[in-house]
Amino acid sequence: MVNAPTTNSLSGPLPDPTANAGYAADHPPRVGFFTDTSVCIGCKACEVACKEWNALPADGVGDHGAEGDVLGLTGMSYDNSGGLGASTYRHVAFVEQRVPAKTSVPVELGMPLSQLPGAVNPGEDREGDATEVRWLMASDVCKHCTHAACLDVCPTGALIRTEHGTVLVQDDICNGCGYCIPACPYGVIDQRKGDGGAFKCTMCQDRLGDGLMPACATACPTESIMFGNLDELRERADARLATLHGQNVPEARLYGHDPNDGVGGDGAFFLLLDEPEVYGLPPDPVVTTKDLPSMWRHAGAAALTAAGAVALAFLGARR
């Protein structure tokens, strides 16, 4: 049952966005994703599972092939989807870097390890200015922000906060105005050609209703994508970060987990091994509707001032 909103907070920490949206106090706990990129192997199982479950069309389909169904690459990486979009609710980024030679502490994935020629022991630096190539892989998704500007600007109510604390686009209500697209600080929402509606990750709302995990988290073979109670995921992320720092991985950092950040914390947050920009993420996202109350106050004051000036001019003309 949805009641009237209790507050109108557009920024800052918000402990319970679900209750803020008007749900009763006994609503389900807020759920989310914690994506640990340090164990992502770039298999794209999450992308495939998402497309299959949500019946999304393929990306990067070229004109060649027997039926025009040959997937092309972007030319920049081993990637054919390129980024999040109306038909790609999950996207695995492949980032190729040349870094000072150093063998990081391996992560146990239950797979056989091989020692490459010239490799050094875990955690040891090579001498000199030697470099090596490393791959950073990360499965990106809608962040289901605590303060979701897309939801604030939607004129039809197509974008809603669900009982699970996620942000959902109702396809049958969306009129394709596109206001939500520039409002998203992460550039996640997109319109689909031939349809015009706005689309993004639903966190598999239909599966949540049946007590199931989202398809992407279910398919991830390394548990890089973790799903669950958001508070528990934050505790798990803090513990994982401490472990990596203890294993001489000081570059590990959390992104989007802080309730004091510009969007009040994300419902989908990440453990990264480099700056957010390297993964195509904004370094300091801010909810784009943050200043709306101030703008309305200034607009109201300006309107009252103009009305007063007109009234004085009218009274002066009558004397």
Coordinates of C-alpha atoms in Angstrom, one line a residue:
M1 CA 0.0 0.0 0.0
V2 CA 1.4 3.4 -1.0
N3 CA 0.7 6.3 1.3
A4 CA 1.5 10.0 0.8
P5 CA 5.2 10.9 0.9
T6 CA 6.3 11.9 4.3
T7 CA 9.2 14.2 3.2
N8 CA 10.4 15.9 0.1
S9 CA 14.2 15.4 0.5
L10 CA 16.1 15.7 -2.8
S11 CA 19.6 15.3 -1.4
G12 CA 21.6 14.2 1.6
P13 CA 21.5 11.0 3.6
L14 CA 18.2 9.3 3.5
P15 CA 18.0 6.1 5.7
D16 CA 14.9 4.7 4.1
P17 CA 14.0 5.9 0.6
T18 CA 11.2 3.3 0.4
A19 CA 9.4 4.8 3.4
N20 CA 10.1 8.2 2.0
A21 CA 8.2 7.2 -1.1
G22 CA 5.2 6.4 1.0
Y23 CA 5.3 2.7 1.6
A24 CA 4.1 1.3 5.0
A25 CA 6.7 0.7 7.7
D26 CA 6.6 -3.1 7.2
H27 CA 7.9 -2.8 3.6
P28 CA 10.6 -5.3 2.6
P29 CA 14.3 -4.3 3.3
R30 CA 16.1 -2.3 0.7
V31 CA 18.1 -4.6 -1.7
G32 CA 20.9 -3.9 -4.1
F33 CA 24.0 -5.0 -5.9
F34 CA 27.6 -5.0 -4.6
T35 CA 29.9 -5.6 -7.6
D36 CA 33.4 -6.6 -6.7
T37 CA 35.4 -5.9 -9.8
S38 CA 38.6 -7.5 -8.4
V39 CA 37.1 -11.0 -9.1
C40 CA 35.3 -10.1 -12.4
I41 CA 36.7 -12.3 -15.3
G42 CA 34.7 -10.5 -18.0
C43 CA 32.8 -13.5 -19.1
K44 CA 29.7 -11.5 -19.8
A45 CA 27.4 -14.1 -18.3
C46 CA 25.6 -11.3 -16.5
E47 CA 24.9 -9.5 -19.8
V48 CA 23.6 -12.6 -21.5
A49 CA 21.5 -13.6 -18.5
C50 CA 20.0 -10.1 -18.3
K51 CA 19.2 -10.1 -22.0
E52 CA 17.7 -13.5 -21.9
W53 CA 15.5 -12.9 -18.9
N54 CA 14.3 -9.5 -20.0
A55 CA 14.0 -10.5 -23.7
L56 CA 16.2 -7.6 -24.8
P57 CA 17.5 -7.3 -28.4
A58 CA 21.1 -7.9 -29.2
D59 CA 23.7 -5.1 -29.5
G60 CA 26.3 -4.4 -32.2
V61 CA 24.6 -6.6 -34.9
G62 CA 26.4 -5.9 -38.1
D63 CA 25.0 -5.9 -41.7
H64 CA 27.0 -8.9 -42.7
G65 CA 26.5 -12.6 -42.0
A66 CA 23.9 -14.9 -43.4
E67 CA 21.0 -13.2 -41.7
G68 CA 22.8 -10.0 -40.6
D69 CA 23.3 -11.5 -37.2
V70 CA 27.0 -11.3 -36.8
L71 CA 28.0 -9.3 -33.7
G72 CA 30.7 -6.7 -34.4
L73 CA 33.2 -5.3 -31.9
T74 CA 33.7 -1.6 -31.0
G75 CA 37.2 -1.5 -32.3
M76 CA 38.4 -0.3 -28.9
S77 CA 38.2 -3.5 -26.8
Y78 CA 36.8 -7.0 -26.7
D79 CA 33.3 -5.5 -26.5
N80 CA 30.3 -5.5 -28.7
S81 CA 27.7 -3.8 -26.5
G82 CA 29.8 -0.6 -25.9
G83 CA 27.9 0.6 -22.8
L84 CA 24.7 0.7 -21.0
G85 CA 21.6 1.5 -23.1
A86 CA 18.0 0.8 -23.8
S87 CA 18.8 -2.7 -24.7
T88 CA 21.7 -3.3 -22.4
Y89 CA 20.9 -3.2 -18.7
R90 CA 24.2 -4.8 -17.8
H91 CA 27.5 -3.9 -19.5
V92 CA 30.9 -5.4 -18.8
A93 CA 33.7 -2.8 -19.3
F94 CA 37.1 -4.1 -20.5
V95 CA 39.8 -1.6 -19.6
E96 CA 43.3 -2.4 -20.9
Q97 CA 46.2 -0.6 -19.0
R98 CA 49.9 -0.6 -19.1
V99 CA 51.2 -0.4 -15.5
P100 CA 54.5 -0.8 -13.6
A101 CA 55.3 -4.5 -13.5
K102 CA 54.1 -6.1 -10.4
T103 CA 52.4 -9.3 -9.8
S104 CA 49.3 -8.8 -7.6
V105 CA 48.2 -11.3 -5.0
P106 CA 46.1 -13.9 -6.8
V107 CA 42.5 -14.4 -6.0
E108 CA 41.3 -17.9 -5.5
L109 CA 38.6 -18.6 -8.1
G110 CA 38.8 -22.4 -8.0
M111 CA 40.5 -22.5 -11.3
P112 CA 44.1 -23.8 -12.2
L113 CA 46.8 -21.1 -12.1
S114 CA 49.7 -20.9 -14.5
Q115 CA 53.1 -19.1 -14.0
L116 CA 54.0 -17.0 -17.0
P117 CA 57.6 -16.6 -18.2
G118 CA 59.3 -13.7 -16.3
A119 CA 56.6 -13.6 -13.6
V120 CA 57.6 -12.7 -10.1
N121 CA 56.3 -14.0 -6.8
P122 CA 53.0 -12.5 -5.6
G123 CA 53.3 -9.0 -4.3
E124 CA 56.9 -8.5 -5.4
D125 CA 57.9 -5.7 -7.8
R126 CA 60.2 -6.2 -10.7
E127 CA 63.3 -4.1 -10.8
G128 CA 63.8 -1.2 -13.2
D129 CA 61.1 0.5 -15.3
A130 CA 59.4 -2.7 -16.6
T131 CA 55.7 -2.5 -17.4
E132 CA 53.0 -5.0 -18.0
V133 CA 49.5 -5.0 -19.3
R134 CA 46.6 -5.6 -17.0
W135 CA 42.8 -5.9 -17.6
L136 CA 40.3 -4.2 -15.5
M137 CA 36.8 -5.6 -15.9
A138 CA 33.6 -4.4 -14.3
S139 CA 29.9 -5.1 -14.8
D140 CA 28.1 -1.8 -14.8
V141 CA 24.4 -1.3 -14.2
C142 CA 21.8 1.3 -13.1
K143 CA 22.7 2.5 -9.6
H144 CA 19.2 2.7 -8.3
C145 CA 20.1 5.9 -6.5
T146 CA 18.9 6.9 -3.0
H147 CA 18.0 10.2 -4.5
A148 CA 16.9 9.4 -8.1
A149 CA 16.7 12.5 -10.2
C150 CA 15.1 10.5 -13.0
L151 CA 12.2 9.8 -10.7
D152 CA 11.9 13.4 -9.6
V153 CA 11.6 14.8 -13.2
C154 CA 9.2 12.1 -14.6
P155 CA 5.9 13.9 -15.5
T156 CA 3.8 10.8 -15.8
G157 CA 4.8 8.8 -12.8
A158 CA 6.2 6.1 -15.0
L159 CA 9.4 6.0 -12.8
I160 CA 8.6 4.8 -9.3
R161 CA 10.4 3.7 -6.2
T162 CA 9.5 0.0 -5.6
E163 CA 8.8 -1.7 -2.3
H164 CA 12.3 -3.1 -2.5
G165 CA 13.9 0.4 -2.7
T166 CA 14.8 0.1 -6.3
V167 CA 13.9 2.5 -9.2
L168 CA 11.6 1.1 -11.9
V169 CA 10.4 2.3 -15.3
Q170 CA 6.8 1.3 -16.0
D171 CA 6.8 0.7 -19.7
D172 CA 3.1 1.0 -20.1
I173 CA 3.0 4.5 -18.5
C174 CA 6.2 6.0 -20.0
N175 CA 5.3 8.6 -22.8
G176 CA 8.8 8.8 -24.1
C177 CA 9.3 12.5 -23.2
G178 CA 13.0 11.7 -22.3
Y179 CA 13.3 14.1 -19.3
C180 CA 14.8 11.3 -17.3
I181 CA 17.7 10.8 -19.7
P182 CA 19.7 14.0 -18.9
A183 CA 18.6 13.9 -15.3
C184 CA 20.5 10.7 -14.7
P185 CA 24.0 11.6 -13.3
Y186 CA 25.4 8.3 -14.6
G187 CA 24.0 8.4 -18.2
V188 CA 22.2 5.1 -17.7
I189 CA 18.7 5.6 -19.0
D190 CA 18.2 5.4 -22.8
Q191 CA 15.4 5.4 -25.3
R192 CA 15.0 2.5 -27.7
K193 CA 14.8 3.1 -31.4
G194 CA 11.4 2.2 -32.8
D195 CA 9.8 2.3 -29.4
G196 CA 10.6 5.7 -27.9
G197 CA 10.2 4.6 -24.3
A198 CA 12.8 4.9 -21.6
F199 CA 14.5 1.7 -20.5
K200 CA 17.0 0.7 -17.8
C201 CA 17.7 -2.1 -15.3
T202 CA 14.7 -3.2 -13.4
M203 CA 16.8 -5.3 -10.9
C204 CA 14.5 -8.1 -12.2
Q205 CA 11.5 -6.8 -10.3
D206 CA 9.4 -9.8 -11.4
R207 CA 12.0 -12.2 -9.9
L208 CA 12.2 -10.2 -6.7
G209 CA 8.5 -10.7 -6.3
D210 CA 9.0 -14.4 -6.5
G211 CA 11.8 -14.4 -3.9
L212 CA 14.5 -14.9 -6.6
M213 CA 17.8 -13.1 -7.2
P214 CA 18.2 -11.0 -10.3
A215 CA 19.4 -13.0 -13.3
C216 CA 22.8 -11.3 -13.5
A217 CA 23.7 -12.1 -10.0
T218 CA 22.4 -15.7 -10.4
A219 CA 24.6 -16.2 -13.5
C220 CA 27.8 -14.6 -12.2
P221 CA 30.3 -17.6 -11.9
T222 CA 32.8 -15.8 -9.6
E223 CA 30.2 -14.0 -7.4
S224 CA 31.6 -10.7 -8.5
I225 CA 27.9 -9.5 -8.6
M226 CA 26.4 -9.9 -5.2
F227 CA 22.8 -9.3 -4.5
G228 CA 21.0 -8.9 -1.1
N229 CA 20.1 -6.7 1.8
L230 CA 21.8 -3.4 1.1
D231 CA 23.1 -2.9 4.7
E232 CA 24.6 -6.4 4.7
L233 CA 26.2 -5.8 1.3
R234 CA 27.8 -2.6 2.7
E235 CA 29.3 -4.6 5.6
R236 CA 30.5 -7.2 3.2
A237 CA 32.1 -4.5 1.0
D238 CA 33.9 -3.0 4.0
A239 CA 35.3 -6.4 4.9
R240 CA 36.4 -7.1 1.4
L241 CA 38.2 -3.7 1.1
A242 CA 40.0 -4.3 4.4
T243 CA 41.1 -7.7 3.1
L244 CA 42.5 -6.3 -0.2
H245 CA 44.3 -3.5 1.6
G246 CA 45.8 -6.2 3.9
Q247 CA 47.0 -8.0 0.7
N248 CA 48.9 -5.0 -0.5
V249 CA 46.3 -3.8 -2.9
P250 CA 46.1 -0.1 -1.7
E251 CA 44.4 1.0 -5.0
A252 CA 41.2 -0.9 -4.1
R253 CA 38.3 1.5 -3.2
L254 CA 34.6 1.5 -2.9
Y255 CA 32.4 3.6 -5.2
G256 CA 28.8 4.5 -4.5
H257 CA 28.4 3.0 -1.1
D258 CA 28.6 6.2 1.0
P259 CA 25.2 7.6 2.1
N260 CA 26.9 11.0 2.4
D261 CA 27.8 11.3 -1.3
G262 CA 26.1 13.4 -3.9
V263 CA 23.3 11.0 -4.5
G264 CA 22.8 9.7 -1.0
G265 CA 24.5 6.5 -1.8
D266 CA 23.7 4.0 -4.5
G267 CA 21.6 0.8 -4.5
A268 CA 24.2 -0.6 -6.8
F269 CA 27.8 0.1 -5.7
F270 CA 31.3 -1.2 -6.6
L271 CA 34.7 -2.2 -5.5
L272 CA 37.1 -0.7 -8.0
L273 CA 40.8 -1.1 -8.6
D274 CA 41.4 2.3 -10.1
E275 CA 39.9 5.7 -10.3
P276 CA 36.2 5.7 -11.3
E277 CA 36.9 7.6 -14.5
V278 CA 39.0 4.6 -15.7
Y279 CA 35.8 2.6 -15.7
G280 CA 33.7 5.4 -17.3
L281 CA 32.1 6.4 -14.1
P282 CA 31.7 10.0 -12.9
P283 CA 34.1 10.7 -10.0
D284 CA 31.7 12.7 -7.9
P285 CA 28.1 12.2 -9.1
V286 CA 25.5 14.6 -7.8
V287 CA 21.7 14.3 -8.0
T288 CA 20.8 16.7 -10.8
T289 CA 17.6 17.9 -9.0
K290 CA 19.4 18.9 -5.9
D291 CA 18.9 22.6 -6.5
L292 CA 15.3 22.4 -7.6
P293 CA 13.8 23.7 -4.2
S294 CA 16.2 26.6 -4.3
M295 CA 15.4 27.4 -7.9
W296 CA 11.6 27.3 -7.2
R297 CA 12.1 29.7 -4.2
H298 CA 14.1 32.1 -6.4
A299 CA 11.5 31.9 -9.2
G300 CA 8.7 32.5 -6.7
A301 CA 10.5 35.5 -5.2
A302 CA 11.2 36.9 -8.7
A303 CA 7.5 36.5 -9.7
L304 CA 6.3 38.2 -6.5
T305 CA 8.8 41.0 -7.1
A306 CA 7.6 41.5 -10.7
A307 CA 3.9 41.4 -9.6
G308 CA 4.7 44.0 -6.9
A309 CA 6.4 46.2 -9.5
V310 CA 3.5 46.0 -11.8
A311 CA 1.0 46.8 -9.0
L312 CA 3.1 49.9 -8.0
A313 CA 3.3 51.1 -11.6
F314 CA -0.5 50.7 -12.0
L315 CA -1.2 52.6 -8.7
G316 CA 1.3 55.3 -9.7
A317 CA -0.4 55.7 -13.1
R318 CA -3.8 56.3 -11.5
R319 CA -2.6 59.2 -9.3

